[in-house]
mmCIF file of C-alpha atoms in Angstrom:
data_model
loop_
_atom_site.group_PDB
_atom_site.id
_atom_site.type_symbol
_atom_site.label_atom_id
_atom_site.label_comp_id
_atom_site.label_asym_id
_atom_site.label_seq_id
_atom_site.Cartn_x
_atom_site.Cartn_y
_atom_site.Cartn_z
ATOM 1 C CA LYS B 832 104.647 94.969 94.667
ATOM 2 C CA PRO B 833 102.167 97.367 93.447
ATOM 3 C CA VAL B 834 99.053 98.381 95.750
ATOM 4 C CA SER B 835 96.373 96.137 95.070
ATOM 5 C CA THR B 836 93.069 97.403 93.459
ATOM 6 C CA ALA B 837 91.041 96.951 96.687
ATOM 7 C CA MET B 838 93.615 99.029 98.635
ATOM 8 C CA ALA B 839 93.799 101.813 95.956
ATOM 9 C CA LEU B 840 89.959 101.910 95.723
ATOM 10 C CA ALA B 841 89.841 102.154 99.699
ATOM 11 C CA LEU B 842 92.220 105.039 99.667
ATOM 12 C CA ASP B 843 90.401 106.866 97.041
ATOM 13 C CA GLU B 844 86.924 106.552 98.530
ATOM 14 C CA LEU B 845 88.076 106.970 102.012
ATOM 15 C CA GLU B 846 89.647 110.383 100.872
ATOM 16 C CA THR B 847 86.638 111.262 99.126
ATOM 17 C CA ALA B 848 84.149 110.461 101.941
ATOM 18 C CA VAL B 849 86.476 112.343 104.568
ATOM 19 C CA GLU B 850 86.327 115.507 102.505
ATOM 20 C CA LYS B 851 82.559 115.362 102.343
ATOM 21 C CA PHE B 852 82.548 114.686 106.121
ATOM 22 C CA VAL B 853 84.597 117.722 106.721
ATOM 23 C CA ALA B 854 82.683 119.844 104.584
ATOM 24 C CA LYS B 855 79.291 118.742 106.249
ATOM 25 C CA ALA B 856 80.961 119.360 109.619
ATOM 26 C CA GLY B 857 81.742 122.950 108.632
ATOM 27 C CA GLY B 858 85.505 122.560 107.997
ATOM 28 C CA VAL B 859 88.088 121.333 110.721
ATOM 29 C CA GLN B 860 91.033 123.228 111.425
ATOM 30 C CA SER B 861 94.081 121.039 112.165
ATOM 31 C CA ALA B 862 96.459 121.943 115.223
ATOM 32 C CA LYS B 863 99.738 122.998 114.086
ATOM 33 C CA PRO B 864 102.877 122.732 116.187
ATOM 34 C CA SER B 865 104.718 125.841 116.982
ATOM 35 C CA ALA B 866 107.948 126.571 115.091
ATOM 36 C CA VAL B 867 111.086 126.041 116.814
ATOM 37 C CA ASP B 868 114.726 126.879 116.260
ATOM 38 C CA ALA B 869 117.844 125.308 117.146
ATOM 39 C CA THR B 870 117.622 126.451 120.779
ATOM 40 C CA GLY B 871 113.809 125.216 121.086
ATOM 41 C CA THR B 872 112.318 128.873 121.242
ATOM 42 C CA ALA B 873 110.287 130.319 118.573
ATOM 43 C CA GLY B 874 112.228 131.460 115.495
ATOM 44 C CA THR B 875 112.518 134.997 114.414
ATOM 45 C CA ALA B 876 113.032 136.511 111.033
ATOM 46 C CA GLY B 877 116.716 136.593 109.765
ATOM 47 C CA THR B 878 118.045 134.243 112.421
ATOM 48 C CA ALA B 879 116.665 130.927 111.249
ATOM 49 C CA GLY B 880 119.692 129.159 109.507
ATOM 50 C CA THR B 881 119.671 125.800 107.732
ATOM 51 C CA ALA B 882 119.986 123.834 110.869
ATOM 52 C CA SER B 883 117.164 125.291 112.617
ATOM 53 C CA GLU B 884 114.805 125.240 109.536
ATOM 54 C CA ASP B 885 115.797 121.505 109.084
ATOM 55 C CA LEU B 886 114.836 120.736 112.857
ATOM 56 C CA GLU B 887 111.544 122.455 112.292
ATOM 57 C CA LYS B 888 110.938 120.318 109.177
ATOM 58 C CA ARG B 889 111.570 117.103 111.055
ATOM 59 C CA PHE B 890 109.566 118.342 113.927
ATOM 60 C CA ARG B 891 106.559 119.081 111.972
ATOM 61 C CA LEU B 892 106.719 115.845 110.348
ATOM 62 C CA LEU B 893 106.924 113.997 113.443
ATOM 63 C CA ARG B 894 104.347 115.731 115.265
ATOM 64 C CA SER B 895 101.962 115.301 112.357
ATOM 65 C CA VAL B 896 101.748 111.638 113.130
ATOM 66 C CA GLY B 897 100.719 112.175 116.783
ATOM 67 C CA GLU B 898 97.263 113.053 118.217
ATOM 68 C CA GLU B 899 98.955 113.459 121.179
ATOM 69 C CA CYS B 900 102.696 114.072 122.077
ATOM 70 C CA GLN B 901 104.271 113.344 125.768
ATOM 71 C CA THR B 902 105.910 115.900 125.443
ATOM 72 C CA GLU B 903 106.656 118.462 122.517
ATOM 73 C CA PRO B 904 109.827 120.023 124.332
ATOM 74 C CA GLU B 905 111.260 116.557 124.837
ATOM 75 C CA LEU B 906 110.681 115.832 121.057
ATOM 76 C CA GLN B 907 112.335 119.017 120.255
ATOM 77 C CA GLU B 908 115.192 118.287 122.613
ATOM 78 C CA LEU B 909 115.627 114.537 121.072
ATOM 79 C CA LEU B 910 115.821 116.122 117.392
ATOM 80 C CA ARG B 911 118.461 118.479 118.608
ATOM 81 C CA ARG B 912 120.365 115.801 120.208
ATOM 82 C CA LYS B 913 120.127 113.249 117.766
ATOM 83 C CA ALA B 914 120.229 113.135 113.997
ATOM 84 C CA SER B 915 119.147 109.379 113.894
ATOM 85 C CA PHE B 916 116.685 107.959 116.776
ATOM 86 C CA ASN B 917 114.389 104.804 117.333
ATOM 87 C CA LEU B 918 110.824 104.589 117.115
ATOM 88 C CA TYR B 919 108.675 101.630 117.923
ATOM 89 C CA ASP B 920 105.527 100.035 117.679
ATOM 90 C CA GLY B 921 104.229 96.463 118.653
ATOM 91 C CA PHE B 922 101.583 94.319 116.839
ATOM 92 C CA GLU B 923 99.860 91.072 118.073
ATOM 93 C CA PRO B 924 99.801 88.879 114.997
ATOM 94 C CA SER B 925 95.991 88.178 114.978
ATOM 95 C CA GLY B 926 93.223 88.009 112.346
ATOM 96 C CA ARG B 927 92.981 90.138 108.965
ATOM 97 C CA MET B 928 94.611 93.524 108.710
ATOM 98 C CA HIS B 929 92.306 96.641 108.273
ATOM 99 C CA ILE B 930 93.526 99.703 106.605
ATOM 100 C CA ALA B 931 94.181 101.564 110.007
ATOM 101 C CA GLN B 932 96.997 98.870 110.469
ATOM 102 C CA GLY B 933 97.720 98.760 106.918
ATOM 103 C CA LEU B 934 97.675 102.033 104.875
ATOM 104 C CA PHE B 935 97.393 104.680 108.010
ATOM 105 C CA LYS B 936 100.467 102.986 109.521
ATOM 106 C CA ALA B 937 102.422 102.816 106.249
ATOM 107 C CA VAL B 938 101.806 106.708 105.886
ATOM 108 C CA ASN B 939 102.781 107.328 109.419
ATOM 109 C CA VAL B 940 105.983 105.200 109.162
ATOM 110 C CA ASN B 941 106.912 106.883 106.027
ATOM 111 C CA LYS B 942 106.993 110.187 107.906
ATOM 112 C CA CYS B 943 108.739 109.104 110.735
ATOM 113 C CA THR B 944 111.571 107.710 108.686
ATOM 114 C CA GLU B 945 111.786 110.700 106.519
ATOM 115 C CA ALA B 946 112.411 112.584 109.785
ATOM 116 C CA GLY B 947 115.435 110.477 110.319
ATOM 117 C CA GLY B 948 113.820 107.687 112.436
ATOM 118 C CA ILE B 949 114.766 103.822 112.618
ATOM 119 C CA PHE B 950 111.295 102.424 112.794
ATOM 120 C CA LYS B 951 111.121 99.050 114.784
ATOM 121 C CA PHE B 952 108.345 97.033 114.534
ATOM 122 C CA TYR B 953 107.949 94.329 117.144
ATOM 123 C CA VAL B 954 106.240 91.318 115.803
ATOM 124 C CA ALA B 955 104.623 90.305 119.451
ATOM 125 C CA ASP B 956 104.171 86.601 118.890
ATOM 126 C CA TRP B 957 104.566 85.686 122.542
ATOM 127 C CA PHE B 958 102.310 88.407 123.412
ATOM 128 C CA ALA B 959 99.694 87.189 121.182
ATOM 129 C CA LEU B 960 100.242 83.470 122.724
ATOM 130 C CA MET B 961 99.962 85.116 126.231
ATOM 131 C CA ASN B 962 96.576 87.046 124.961
ATOM 132 C CA ASP B 963 95.046 83.826 123.607
ATOM 133 C CA LYS B 964 94.963 85.088 120.079
ATOM 134 C CA MET B 965 94.675 82.308 117.157
ATOM 135 C CA GLY B 966 93.574 79.824 119.637
ATOM 136 C CA GLY B 967 97.064 79.773 121.151
ATOM 137 C CA ASP B 968 98.345 77.805 117.992
ATOM 138 C CA MET B 969 101.986 79.461 117.711
ATOM 139 C CA LYS B 970 102.372 78.442 114.198
ATOM 140 C CA LYS B 971 99.306 80.119 113.064
ATOM 141 C CA ILE B 972 100.676 83.306 114.981
ATOM 142 C CA LYS B 973 103.824 83.319 113.200
ATOM 143 C CA ASP B 974 101.983 82.764 109.795
ATOM 144 C CA THR B 975 99.804 85.866 110.559
ATOM 145 C CA GLY B 976 103.024 87.888 111.579
ATOM 146 C CA MET B 977 104.497 87.159 108.192
ATOM 147 C CA TYR B 978 101.030 87.955 106.625
ATOM 148 C CA PHE B 979 101.161 91.554 108.335
ATOM 149 C CA VAL B 980 104.976 91.856 107.184
ATOM 150 C CA HIS B 981 104.005 91.172 103.609
ATOM 151 C CA VAL B 982 101.180 93.462 103.647
ATOM 152 C CA TRP B 983 103.105 96.687 104.816
ATOM 153 C CA LYS B 984 105.867 95.758 102.036
ATOM 154 C CA SER B 985 103.137 95.742 99.308
ATOM 155 C CA CYS B 986 101.157 98.832 100.394
ATOM 156 C CA GLY B 987 103.905 101.520 99.963
ATOM 157 C CA MET B 988 105.867 101.438 103.335
ATOM 158 C CA LYS B 989 109.589 102.343 102.669
ATOM 159 C CA MET B 990 111.614 99.624 104.048
ATOM 160 C CA GLU B 991 115.076 101.080 104.312
ATOM 161 C CA ASN B 992 114.718 102.101 107.813
ATOM 162 C CA VAL B 993 112.332 99.816 109.033
ATOM 163 C CA ARG B 994 113.179 96.753 111.336
ATOM 164 C CA PHE B 995 111.056 93.867 111.997
ATOM 165 C CA ILE B 996 111.852 92.011 115.243
ATOM 166 C CA TRP B 997 110.289 88.721 116.519
ATOM 167 C CA ALA B 998 109.484 89.029 120.226
ATOM 168 C CA SER B 999 110.351 85.590 120.710
ATOM 169 C CA ASP B 1000 113.599 85.626 119.257
ATOM 170 C CA PHE B 1001 114.513 89.012 120.854
ATOM 171 C CA ILE B 1002 113.606 88.068 124.376
ATOM 172 C CA GLU B 1003 115.457 84.766 124.127
ATOM 173 C CA GLU B 1004 118.610 86.544 122.785
ATOM 174 C CA ASN B 1005 118.421 89.018 125.585
ATOM 175 C CA ALA B 1006 117.068 86.924 128.262
ATOM 176 C CA THR B 1007 119.298 88.020 131.266
ATOM 177 C CA GLU B 1008 118.976 91.667 130.410
ATOM 178 C CA TYR B 1009 115.340 91.318 129.519
ATOM 179 C CA TRP B 1010 114.021 89.653 132.753
ATOM 180 C CA THR B 1011 116.296 91.666 134.854
ATOM 181 C CA LYS B 1012 114.729 94.947 133.546
ATOM 182 C CA MET B 1013 111.299 93.509 133.848
ATOM 183 C CA LEU B 1014 111.653 92.512 137.355
ATOM 184 C CA ASP B 1015 112.877 95.872 138.168
ATOM 185 C CA ILE B 1016 109.803 97.521 136.544
ATOM 186 C CA SER B 1017 107.652 94.980 138.588
ATOM 187 C CA ARG B 1018 109.486 96.166 141.826
ATOM 188 C CA VAL B 1019 108.150 99.724 141.492
ATOM 189 C CA THR B 1020 104.936 99.084 139.849
ATOM 190 C CA SER B 1021 101.702 98.283 141.891
ATOM 191 C CA LEU B 1022 99.200 95.771 140.870
ATOM 192 C CA VAL B 1023 96.403 98.293 140.541
ATOM 193 C CA ARG B 1024 98.711 100.210 138.043
ATOM 194 C CA VAL B 1025 99.308 97.035 136.015
ATOM 195 C CA LYS B 1026 95.459 96.120 135.944
ATOM 196 C CA ARG B 1027 94.759 99.558 134.848
ATOM 197 C CA CYS B 1028 96.934 98.737 131.630
ATOM 198 C CA CYS B 1029 94.748 95.786 130.802
ATOM 199 C CA THR B 1030 92.755 97.781 128.165
ATOM 200 C CA ILE B 1031 95.915 97.428 125.941
ATOM 201 C CA MET B 1032 95.081 93.950 125.464
ATOM 202 C CA GLY B 1033 91.271 94.452 124.950
ATOM 203 C CA ARG B 1034 90.619 92.812 128.475
ATOM 204 C CA GLU B 1035 88.646 93.782 131.328
ATOM 205 C CA GLU B 1036 90.298 93.994 134.927
ATOM 206 C CA GLY B 1037 87.961 91.118 136.544
ATOM 207 C CA ASN B 1038 88.896 88.336 134.341
ATOM 208 C CA LEU B 1039 92.635 88.424 133.444
ATOM 209 C CA THR B 1040 94.878 84.985 133.440
ATOM 210 C CA ALA B 1041 98.410 85.309 135.311
ATOM 211 C CA ALA B 1042 99.810 85.928 131.756
ATOM 212 C CA GLN B 1043 97.849 88.706 131.214
ATOM 213 C CA ILE B 1044 98.950 90.379 134.419
ATOM 214 C CA LEU B 1045 102.740 90.018 132.865
ATOM 215 C CA TYR B 1046 101.725 91.227 129.536
ATOM 216 C CA PRO B 1047 102.023 95.252 130.771
ATOM 217 C CA LEU B 1048 105.141 94.620 132.600
ATOM 218 C CA MET B 1049 106.653 92.872 129.307
ATOM 219 C CA GLN B 1050 105.620 95.504 126.997
ATOM 220 C CA CYS B 1051 106.635 98.352 129.295
ATOM 221 C CA THR B 1052 110.345 96.331 129.204
ATOM 222 C CA ASP B 1053 110.325 96.159 125.449
ATOM 223 C CA ILE B 1054 110.462 100.082 125.543
ATOM 224 C CA PHE B 1055 113.651 99.875 127.277
ATOM 225 C CA LEU B 1056 115.335 96.987 125.553
ATOM 226 C CA LEU B 1057 114.504 98.159 121.974
ATOM 227 C CA ARG B 1058 116.124 101.319 123.012
ATOM 228 C CA ALA B 1059 113.042 103.381 121.765
ATOM 229 C CA ASP B 1060 113.485 106.949 121.762
ATOM 230 C CA ILE B 1061 109.791 107.214 120.806
ATOM 231 C CA CYS B 1062 106.836 105.105 121.452
ATOM 232 C CA GLN B 1063 104.759 105.446 118.227
ATOM 233 C CA LEU B 1064 101.817 103.472 118.811
ATOM 234 C CA GLY B 1065 97.961 104.104 118.859
ATOM 235 C CA LEU B 1066 95.980 106.210 121.627
ATOM 236 C CA ASP B 1067 94.696 103.015 122.991
ATOM 237 C CA GLN B 1068 98.142 102.081 124.039
ATOM 238 C CA ARG B 1069 98.802 105.088 126.059
ATOM 239 C CA LYS B 1070 98.420 103.756 129.682
ATOM 240 C CA VAL B 1071 101.460 101.179 129.142
ATOM 241 C CA ASN B 1072 103.564 103.936 127.478
ATOM 242 C CA MET B 1073 102.852 106.425 130.313
ATOM 243 C CA GLN B 1074 103.758 103.391 132.708
ATOM 244 C CA ALA B 1075 107.218 103.402 131.129
ATOM 245 C CA ARG B 1076 107.612 107.146 131.648
ATOM 246 C CA GLU B 1077 106.652 106.736 135.285
ATOM 247 C CA TYR B 1078 109.117 104.136 135.798
ATOM 248 C CA CYS B 1079 111.846 106.371 134.532
ATOM 249 C CA GLY B 1080 110.809 108.882 137.194
ATOM 250 C CA SER B 1081 110.884 106.404 139.751
ATOM 251 C CA VAL B 1082 114.468 105.136 138.957
ATOM 252 C CA GLY B 1083 115.988 108.350 137.816
ATOM 253 C CA ILE B 1084 116.411 107.767 134.114
ATOM 254 C CA LYS B 1085 116.932 111.175 132.421
ATOM 255 C CA HIS B 1086 115.586 110.665 129.037
ATOM 256 C CA LYS B 1087 112.260 109.328 129.188
ATOM 257 C CA PRO B 1088 110.536 107.522 126.202
ATOM 258 C CA ILE B 1089 108.478 110.281 124.332
ATOM 259 C CA ILE B 1090 105.076 109.005 123.235
ATOM 260 C CA LEU B 1091 103.617 109.926 120.078
ATOM 261 C CA SER B 1092 100.417 108.528 119.881
ATOM 262 C CA HIS B 1093 98.598 108.375 116.372
ATOM 263 C CA HIS B 1094 94.587 108.841 116.142
ATOM 264 C CA MET B 1095 92.295 105.562 116.150
ATOM 265 C CA LEU B 1096 90.717 105.285 112.975
ATOM 266 C CA MET B 1097 86.891 105.113 113.921
ATOM 267 C CA GLY B 1098 84.805 102.032 113.075
ATOM 268 C CA LEU B 1099 82.293 102.284 110.167
ATOM 269 C CA LYS B 1100 79.333 101.650 112.353
ATOM 270 C CA ALA B 1101 77.711 103.839 115.019
ATOM 271 C CA GLY B 1102 79.609 104.374 118.175
ATOM 272 C CA GLN B 1103 82.589 102.441 117.268
ATOM 273 C CA ALA B 1104 85.699 104.233 118.505
ATOM 274 C CA LYS B 1105 88.175 102.173 116.169
ATOM 275 C CA MET B 1106 87.857 99.487 113.536
ATOM 276 C CA SER B 1107 87.295 96.069 114.810
ATOM 277 C CA LYS B 1108 88.601 92.875 113.500
ATOM 278 C CA SER B 1109 85.927 91.093 114.973
ATOM 279 C CA ASP B 1110 83.076 92.585 113.094
ATOM 280 C CA PRO B 1111 83.757 92.572 109.350
ATOM 281 C CA ASP B 1112 81.656 95.347 108.274
ATOM 282 C CA SER B 1113 83.230 97.898 111.086
ATOM 283 C CA ALA B 1114 86.338 97.995 109.043
ATOM 284 C CA VAL B 1115 87.688 98.181 105.421
ATOM 285 C CA PHE B 1116 90.345 95.247 105.181
ATOM 286 C CA MET B 1117 93.363 95.176 103.030
ATOM 287 C CA GLU B 1118 92.166 92.169 101.045
ATOM 288 C CA ASP B 1119 88.632 93.334 100.559
ATOM 289 C CA THR B 1120 87.083 93.268 97.223
ATOM 290 C CA PRO B 1121 86.402 96.534 95.230
ATOM 291 C CA GLU B 1122 82.860 95.714 95.808
ATOM 292 C CA ASP B 1123 83.060 95.230 99.551
ATOM 293 C CA VAL B 1124 85.085 98.487 99.978
ATOM 294 C CA ARG B 1125 82.310 100.681 98.060
ATOM 295 C CA ARG B 1126 79.438 98.922 100.144
ATOM 296 C CA LYS B 1127 81.043 99.584 103.195
ATOM 297 C CA ILE B 1128 81.955 103.129 102.743
ATOM 298 C CA THR B 1129 78.573 103.883 101.220
ATOM 299 C CA ASN B 1130 76.781 102.392 104.239
ATOM 300 C CA ALA B 1131 79.068 103.822 107.015
ATOM 301 C CA ASP B 1132 77.089 105.452 109.756
ATOM 302 C CA PHE B 1133 79.144 108.501 110.167
ATOM 303 C CA PHE B 1134 78.267 109.651 106.726
ATOM 304 C CA SER B 1135 74.333 109.263 107.028
#
């Protein structure tokens, strides 16, 4: 399906607004990853062949997705080792989708699949239930999950190498392996470490339910059961992704999941590090009218 009028307008006006913002700030130089050849070292004139050029192109494409990469040498090694690899991101089906989740994610997924990746979207319906989203109504959670999938399909995401995996089905189908792995992760992870990850749910440490204590342990387990080579989530999910890398160190797993954390698209109001679903004027939503998009962008605090 074609991109809706609101989505097209949102993208055009955001690009114009960002250009103005960059010009006002005096220009921003983006960090460029270093060139690498097939051995992982800087290429020299006349020695780079087709294979090393392809490796460099894939590396740059993936690296452009992430504000942070843990680590670049591991990403280079993965590309040398695998022509095709798995990336994952998970989302709780809850509320409306804003452009950071919609357009921005579609752009990043297309880069990842162009670089040779299989992108696994984890539709975290059980996690939404644990986090008390949609009033704990599982039917509403699943309906919202389908809404997310359809929005991505309609806004330009290339679906050939994208897989949608529902958490409830996946965990039931792999129950023995899943819960065994979760128990092993629990065995080597302190309660203090688990509580530090509570921000991935948008929760504070002092008021967690028992289900929300399990949440980071299960999210960490997902990384291994989904066979994810790269965790391609937002910076707000960094803590649990680092927990997965720490677990590898604890049990001697050689190839740690690489973390490629994308930037969080800032909210439209003062002091908002990211767009918020709970505040309609802090974000541009995928189904906003053209009038709403224009009003929100015009009134955005960071352009005043």
